[in-house]
Backbone as CSV, one residue per row, in Angstrom:
resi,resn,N_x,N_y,N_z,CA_x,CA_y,CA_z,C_x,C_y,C_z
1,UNK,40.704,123.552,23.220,39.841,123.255,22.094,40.645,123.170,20.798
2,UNK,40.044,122.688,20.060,40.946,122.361,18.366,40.705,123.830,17.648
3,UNK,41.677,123.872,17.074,41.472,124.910,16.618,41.061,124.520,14.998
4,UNK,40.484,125.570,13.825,39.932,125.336,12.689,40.696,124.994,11.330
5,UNK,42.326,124.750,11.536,42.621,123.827,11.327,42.550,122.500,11.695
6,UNK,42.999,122.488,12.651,42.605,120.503,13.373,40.707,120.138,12.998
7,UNK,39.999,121.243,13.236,38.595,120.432,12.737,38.494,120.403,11.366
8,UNK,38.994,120.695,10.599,39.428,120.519,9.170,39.795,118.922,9.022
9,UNK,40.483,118.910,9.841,41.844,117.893,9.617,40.588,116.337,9.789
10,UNK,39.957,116.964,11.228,39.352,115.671,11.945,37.940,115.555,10.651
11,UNK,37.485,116.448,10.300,36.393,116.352,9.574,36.899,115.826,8.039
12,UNK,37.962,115.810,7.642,38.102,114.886,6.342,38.739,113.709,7.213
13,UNK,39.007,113.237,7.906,39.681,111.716,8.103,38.361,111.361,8.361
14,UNK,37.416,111.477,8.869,36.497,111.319,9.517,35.181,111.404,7.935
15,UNK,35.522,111.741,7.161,34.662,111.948,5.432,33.746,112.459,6.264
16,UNK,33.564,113.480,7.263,32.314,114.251,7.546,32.428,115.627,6.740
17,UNK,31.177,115.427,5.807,30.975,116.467,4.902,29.808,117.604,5.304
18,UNK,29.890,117.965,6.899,28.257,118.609,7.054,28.891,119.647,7.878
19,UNK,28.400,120.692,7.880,28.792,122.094,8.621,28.356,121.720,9.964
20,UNK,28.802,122.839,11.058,28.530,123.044,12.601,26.845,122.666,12.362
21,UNK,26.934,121.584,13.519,25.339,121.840,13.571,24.233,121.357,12.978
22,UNK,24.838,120.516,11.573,24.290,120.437,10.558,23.998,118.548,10.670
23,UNK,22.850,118.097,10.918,22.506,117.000,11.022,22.342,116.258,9.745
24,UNK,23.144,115.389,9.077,22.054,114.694,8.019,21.235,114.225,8.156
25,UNK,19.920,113.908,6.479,18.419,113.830,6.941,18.407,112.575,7.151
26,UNK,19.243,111.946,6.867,19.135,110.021,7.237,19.375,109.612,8.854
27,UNK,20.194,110.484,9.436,20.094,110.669,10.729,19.256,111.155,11.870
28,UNK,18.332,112.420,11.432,17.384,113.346,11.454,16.417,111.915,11.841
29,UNK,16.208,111.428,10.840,15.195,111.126,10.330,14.886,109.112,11.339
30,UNK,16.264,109.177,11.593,16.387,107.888,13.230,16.300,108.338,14.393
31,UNK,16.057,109.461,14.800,16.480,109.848,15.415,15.153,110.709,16.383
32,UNK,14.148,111.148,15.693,13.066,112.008,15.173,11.962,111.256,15.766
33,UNK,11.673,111.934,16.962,10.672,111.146,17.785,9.278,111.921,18.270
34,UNK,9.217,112.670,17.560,8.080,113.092,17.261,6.687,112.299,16.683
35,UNK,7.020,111.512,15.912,5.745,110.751,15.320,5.253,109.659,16.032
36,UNK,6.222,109.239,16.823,6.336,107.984,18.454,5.620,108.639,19.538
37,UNK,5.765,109.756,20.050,5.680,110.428,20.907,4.048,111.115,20.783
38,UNK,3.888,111.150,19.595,2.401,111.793,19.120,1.369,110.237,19.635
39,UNK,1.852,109.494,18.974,1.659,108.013,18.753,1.327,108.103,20.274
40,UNK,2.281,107.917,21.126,1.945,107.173,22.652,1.320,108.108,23.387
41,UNK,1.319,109.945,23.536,0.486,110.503,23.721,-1.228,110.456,23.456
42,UNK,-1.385,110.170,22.037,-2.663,109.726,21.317,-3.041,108.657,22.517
43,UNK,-2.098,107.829,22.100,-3.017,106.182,23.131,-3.186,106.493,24.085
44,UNK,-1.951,107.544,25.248,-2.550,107.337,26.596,-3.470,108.593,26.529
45,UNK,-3.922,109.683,26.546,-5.194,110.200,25.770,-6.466,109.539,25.841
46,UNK,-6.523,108.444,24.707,-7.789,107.604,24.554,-7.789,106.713,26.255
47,UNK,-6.678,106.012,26.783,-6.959,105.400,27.968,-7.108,106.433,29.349
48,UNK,-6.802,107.629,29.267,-7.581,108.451,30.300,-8.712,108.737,29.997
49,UNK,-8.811,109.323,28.870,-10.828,109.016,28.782,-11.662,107.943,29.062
50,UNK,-11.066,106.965,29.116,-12.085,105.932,29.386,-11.401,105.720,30.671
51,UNK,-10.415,106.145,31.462,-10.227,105.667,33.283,-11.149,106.835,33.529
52,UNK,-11.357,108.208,32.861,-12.531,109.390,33.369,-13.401,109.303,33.554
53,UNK,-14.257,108.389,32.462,-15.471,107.991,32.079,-15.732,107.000,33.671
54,UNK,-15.047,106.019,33.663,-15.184,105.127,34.655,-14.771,105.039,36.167
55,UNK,-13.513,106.246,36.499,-13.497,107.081,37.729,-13.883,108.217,37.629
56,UNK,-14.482,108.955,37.813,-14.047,110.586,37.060,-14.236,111.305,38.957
57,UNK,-14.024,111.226,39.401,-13.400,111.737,40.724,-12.477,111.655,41.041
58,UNK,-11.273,110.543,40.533,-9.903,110.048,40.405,-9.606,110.793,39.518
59,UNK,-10.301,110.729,38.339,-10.008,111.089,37.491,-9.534,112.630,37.437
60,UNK,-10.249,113.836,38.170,-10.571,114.850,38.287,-9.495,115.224,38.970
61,UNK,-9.106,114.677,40.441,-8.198,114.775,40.847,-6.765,114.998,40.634
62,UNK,-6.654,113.739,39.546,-5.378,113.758,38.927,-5.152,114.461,38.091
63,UNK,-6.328,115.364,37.314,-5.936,116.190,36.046,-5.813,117.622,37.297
64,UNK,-6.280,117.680,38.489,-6.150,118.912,39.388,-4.642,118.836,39.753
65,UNK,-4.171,117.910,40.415,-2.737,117.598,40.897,-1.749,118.060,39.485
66,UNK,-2.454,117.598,38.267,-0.975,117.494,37.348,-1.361,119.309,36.839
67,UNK,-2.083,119.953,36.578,-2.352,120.834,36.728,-1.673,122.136,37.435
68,UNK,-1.713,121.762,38.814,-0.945,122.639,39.913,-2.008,123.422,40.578
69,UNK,-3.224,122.875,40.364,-4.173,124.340,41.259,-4.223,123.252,42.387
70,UNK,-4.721,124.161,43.508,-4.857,123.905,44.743,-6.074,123.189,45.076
71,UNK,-6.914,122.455,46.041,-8.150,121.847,46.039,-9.184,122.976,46.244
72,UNK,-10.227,122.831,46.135,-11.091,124.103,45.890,-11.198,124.663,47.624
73,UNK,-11.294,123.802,48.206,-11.306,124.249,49.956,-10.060,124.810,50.738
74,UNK,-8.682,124.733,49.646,-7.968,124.916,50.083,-7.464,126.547,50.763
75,UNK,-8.029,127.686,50.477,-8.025,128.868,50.328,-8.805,129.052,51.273
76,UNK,-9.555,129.359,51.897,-10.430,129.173,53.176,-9.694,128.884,54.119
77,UNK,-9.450,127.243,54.412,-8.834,126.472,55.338,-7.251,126.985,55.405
78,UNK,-6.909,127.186,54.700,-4.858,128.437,54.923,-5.619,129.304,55.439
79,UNK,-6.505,130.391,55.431,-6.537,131.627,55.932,-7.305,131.579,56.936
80,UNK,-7.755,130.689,57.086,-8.349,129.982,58.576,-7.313,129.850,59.688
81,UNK,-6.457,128.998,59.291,-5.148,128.172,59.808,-4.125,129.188,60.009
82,UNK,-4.046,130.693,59.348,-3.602,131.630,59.532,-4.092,132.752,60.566
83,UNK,-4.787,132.857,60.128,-6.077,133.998,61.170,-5.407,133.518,62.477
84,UNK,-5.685,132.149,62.453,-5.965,131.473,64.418,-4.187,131.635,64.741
85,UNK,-3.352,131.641,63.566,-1.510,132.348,64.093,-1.442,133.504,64.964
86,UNK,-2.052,134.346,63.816,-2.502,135.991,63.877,-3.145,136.380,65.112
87,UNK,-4.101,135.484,65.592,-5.059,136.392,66.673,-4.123,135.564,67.933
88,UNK,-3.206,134.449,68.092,-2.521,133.749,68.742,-1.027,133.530,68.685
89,UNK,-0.564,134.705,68.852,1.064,134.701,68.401,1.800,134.130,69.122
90,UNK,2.659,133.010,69.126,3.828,132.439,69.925,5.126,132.110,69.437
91,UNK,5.613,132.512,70.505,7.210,132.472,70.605,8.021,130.910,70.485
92,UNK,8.204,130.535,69.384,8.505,128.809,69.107,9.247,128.803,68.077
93,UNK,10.475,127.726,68.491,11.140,127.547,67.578,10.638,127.638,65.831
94,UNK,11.757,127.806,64.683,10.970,127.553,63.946,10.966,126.241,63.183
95,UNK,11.382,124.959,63.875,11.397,123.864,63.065,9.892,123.572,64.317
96,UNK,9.307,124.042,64.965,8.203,123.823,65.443,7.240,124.393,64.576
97,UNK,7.361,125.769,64.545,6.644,126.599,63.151,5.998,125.808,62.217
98,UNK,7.489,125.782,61.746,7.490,124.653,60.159,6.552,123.194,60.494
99,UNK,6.104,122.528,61.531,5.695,121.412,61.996,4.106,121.485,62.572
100,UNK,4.029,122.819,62.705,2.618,123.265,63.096,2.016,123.402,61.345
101,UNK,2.955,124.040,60.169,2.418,123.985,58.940,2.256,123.187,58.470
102,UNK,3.344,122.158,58.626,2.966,120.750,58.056,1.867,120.160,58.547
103,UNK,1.434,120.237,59.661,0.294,119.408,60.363,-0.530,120.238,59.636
104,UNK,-1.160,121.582,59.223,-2.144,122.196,59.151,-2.734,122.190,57.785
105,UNK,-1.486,122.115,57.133,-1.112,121.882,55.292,-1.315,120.611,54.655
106,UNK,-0.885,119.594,55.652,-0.591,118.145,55.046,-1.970,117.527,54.845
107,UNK,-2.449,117.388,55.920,-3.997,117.228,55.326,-5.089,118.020,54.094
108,UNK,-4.982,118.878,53.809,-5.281,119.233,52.948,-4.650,119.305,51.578
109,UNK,-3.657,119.034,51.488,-2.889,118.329,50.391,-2.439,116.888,50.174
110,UNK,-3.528,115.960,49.939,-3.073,114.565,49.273,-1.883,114.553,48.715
111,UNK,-1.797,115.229,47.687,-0.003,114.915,46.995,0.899,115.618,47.589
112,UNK,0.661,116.236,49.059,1.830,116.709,50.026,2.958,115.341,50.114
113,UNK,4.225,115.686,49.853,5.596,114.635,49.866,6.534,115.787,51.071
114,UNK,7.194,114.408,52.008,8.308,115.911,52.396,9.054,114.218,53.070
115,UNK,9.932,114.758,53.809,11.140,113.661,54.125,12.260,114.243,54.903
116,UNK,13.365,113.676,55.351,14.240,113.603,56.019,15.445,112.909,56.119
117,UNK,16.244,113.481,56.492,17.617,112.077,56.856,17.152,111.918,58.017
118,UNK,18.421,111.201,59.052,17.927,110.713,60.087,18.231,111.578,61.155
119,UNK,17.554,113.151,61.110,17.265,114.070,61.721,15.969,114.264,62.012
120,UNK,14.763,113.571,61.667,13.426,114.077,61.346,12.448,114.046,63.393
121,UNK,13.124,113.311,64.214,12.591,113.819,65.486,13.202,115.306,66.041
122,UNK,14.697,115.281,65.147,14.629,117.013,65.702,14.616,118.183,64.868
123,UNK,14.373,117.621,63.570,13.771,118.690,62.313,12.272,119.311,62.771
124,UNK,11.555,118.212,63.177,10.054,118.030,63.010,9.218,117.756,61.790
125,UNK,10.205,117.617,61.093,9.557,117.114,59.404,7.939,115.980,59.484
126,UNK,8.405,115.087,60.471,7.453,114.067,60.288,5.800,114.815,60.959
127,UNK,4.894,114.479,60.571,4.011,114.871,61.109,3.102,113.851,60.725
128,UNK,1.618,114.480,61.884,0.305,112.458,61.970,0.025,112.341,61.045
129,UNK,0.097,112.256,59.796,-0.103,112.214,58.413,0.803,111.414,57.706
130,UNK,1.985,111.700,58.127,3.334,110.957,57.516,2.974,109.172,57.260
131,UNK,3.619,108.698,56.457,3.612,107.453,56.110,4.862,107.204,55.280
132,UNK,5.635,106.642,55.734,6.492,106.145,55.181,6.844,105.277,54.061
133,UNK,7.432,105.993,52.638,7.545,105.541,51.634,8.661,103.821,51.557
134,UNK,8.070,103.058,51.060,9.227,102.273,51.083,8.433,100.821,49.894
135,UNK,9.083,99.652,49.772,9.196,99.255,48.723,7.513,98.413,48.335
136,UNK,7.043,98.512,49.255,5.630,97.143,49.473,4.662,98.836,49.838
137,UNK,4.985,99.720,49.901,3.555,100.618,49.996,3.555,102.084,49.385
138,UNK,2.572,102.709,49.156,2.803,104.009,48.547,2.840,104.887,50.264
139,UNK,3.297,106.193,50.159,3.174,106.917,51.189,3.707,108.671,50.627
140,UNK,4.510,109.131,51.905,4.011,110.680,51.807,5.574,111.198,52.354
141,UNK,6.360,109.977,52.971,7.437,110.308,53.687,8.448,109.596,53.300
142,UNK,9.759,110.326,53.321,11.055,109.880,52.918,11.738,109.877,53.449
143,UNK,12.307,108.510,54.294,13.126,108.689,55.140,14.446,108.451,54.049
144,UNK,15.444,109.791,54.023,16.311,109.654,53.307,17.653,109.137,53.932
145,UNK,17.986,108.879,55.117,19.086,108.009,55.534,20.681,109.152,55.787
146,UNK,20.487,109.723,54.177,21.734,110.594,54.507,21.154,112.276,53.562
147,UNK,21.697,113.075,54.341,21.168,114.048,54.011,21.092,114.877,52.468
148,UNK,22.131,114.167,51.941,22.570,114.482,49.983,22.014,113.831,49.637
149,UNK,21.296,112.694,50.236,20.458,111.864,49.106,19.053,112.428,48.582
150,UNK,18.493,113.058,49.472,17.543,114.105,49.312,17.643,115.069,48.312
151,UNK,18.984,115.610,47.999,19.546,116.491,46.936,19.619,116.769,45.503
């Protein structure tokens, strides 16, 4: 690092007259995206009220998803899906485990996403729900090809 001579040195060749840290307001002030940001918040705001007004079951949905709560049935149906583990215990791998949850989970979560490299027949990742994401459709599954790409 420079030491406080050399930033001396670099800060007059350079006619920078502003301390550590210290932004000028002409810069501040290009830079300062707050009043943009209020701006395009405001608009999209006014255009979800009126996609609410005119879906409001879509609508509802999507303010539940961005939210993070769970669907209202969802709490029941896990401790349902649990119980029947509990009173039925078996001895199974656990990328079977993990594949019995996904099947039990995935349906009850619309915005469930999960994926794979090209391990997913012996992960068990994929499950009857899966749909494969790709460029012409929306879906739920990622076939990731190589395993860091996922990363």
């Amino acid at each position: 690092p420079l030491g406080e001579a050399e930033v001396a040195l670099t800060r007059e060749k350079l006619g920078w007259k502003y301390g550590p840290f210290e932004i000028p307001a002409d810069i501040y002030a290009q830079w300062d995206a707050k009043a943009a940001g209020q701006a395009k918040e405001a608009a999209w705001n006014d255009k979800f009220a009126a996609y609410a007004k005119a879906f409001p079951q879509e609508a509802a949905e999507f303010t539940r998803r961005m939210k993070g709560d769970m669907p209202s049935d969802f709490d029941a149906k896990a401790n349902e899906f649990i119980a029947k583990l509990q009173a039925n215990p078996a001895k199974i791998a656990s990328r079977k485990a993990s594949q019995n949850a996904i099947e039990a989970f995935g349906p009850l979560l619309p915005e469930f996403l999960g994926g794979s490299a090209d391990l997913a027949p012996s992960n068990l990742t994929i499950w009857s729900g899966s749909k494969a994401i790709n460029e012409d459709t929306a879906g739920n599954y990622i076939h990731y090809g190589v395993r860091e790409f996922g990363m």
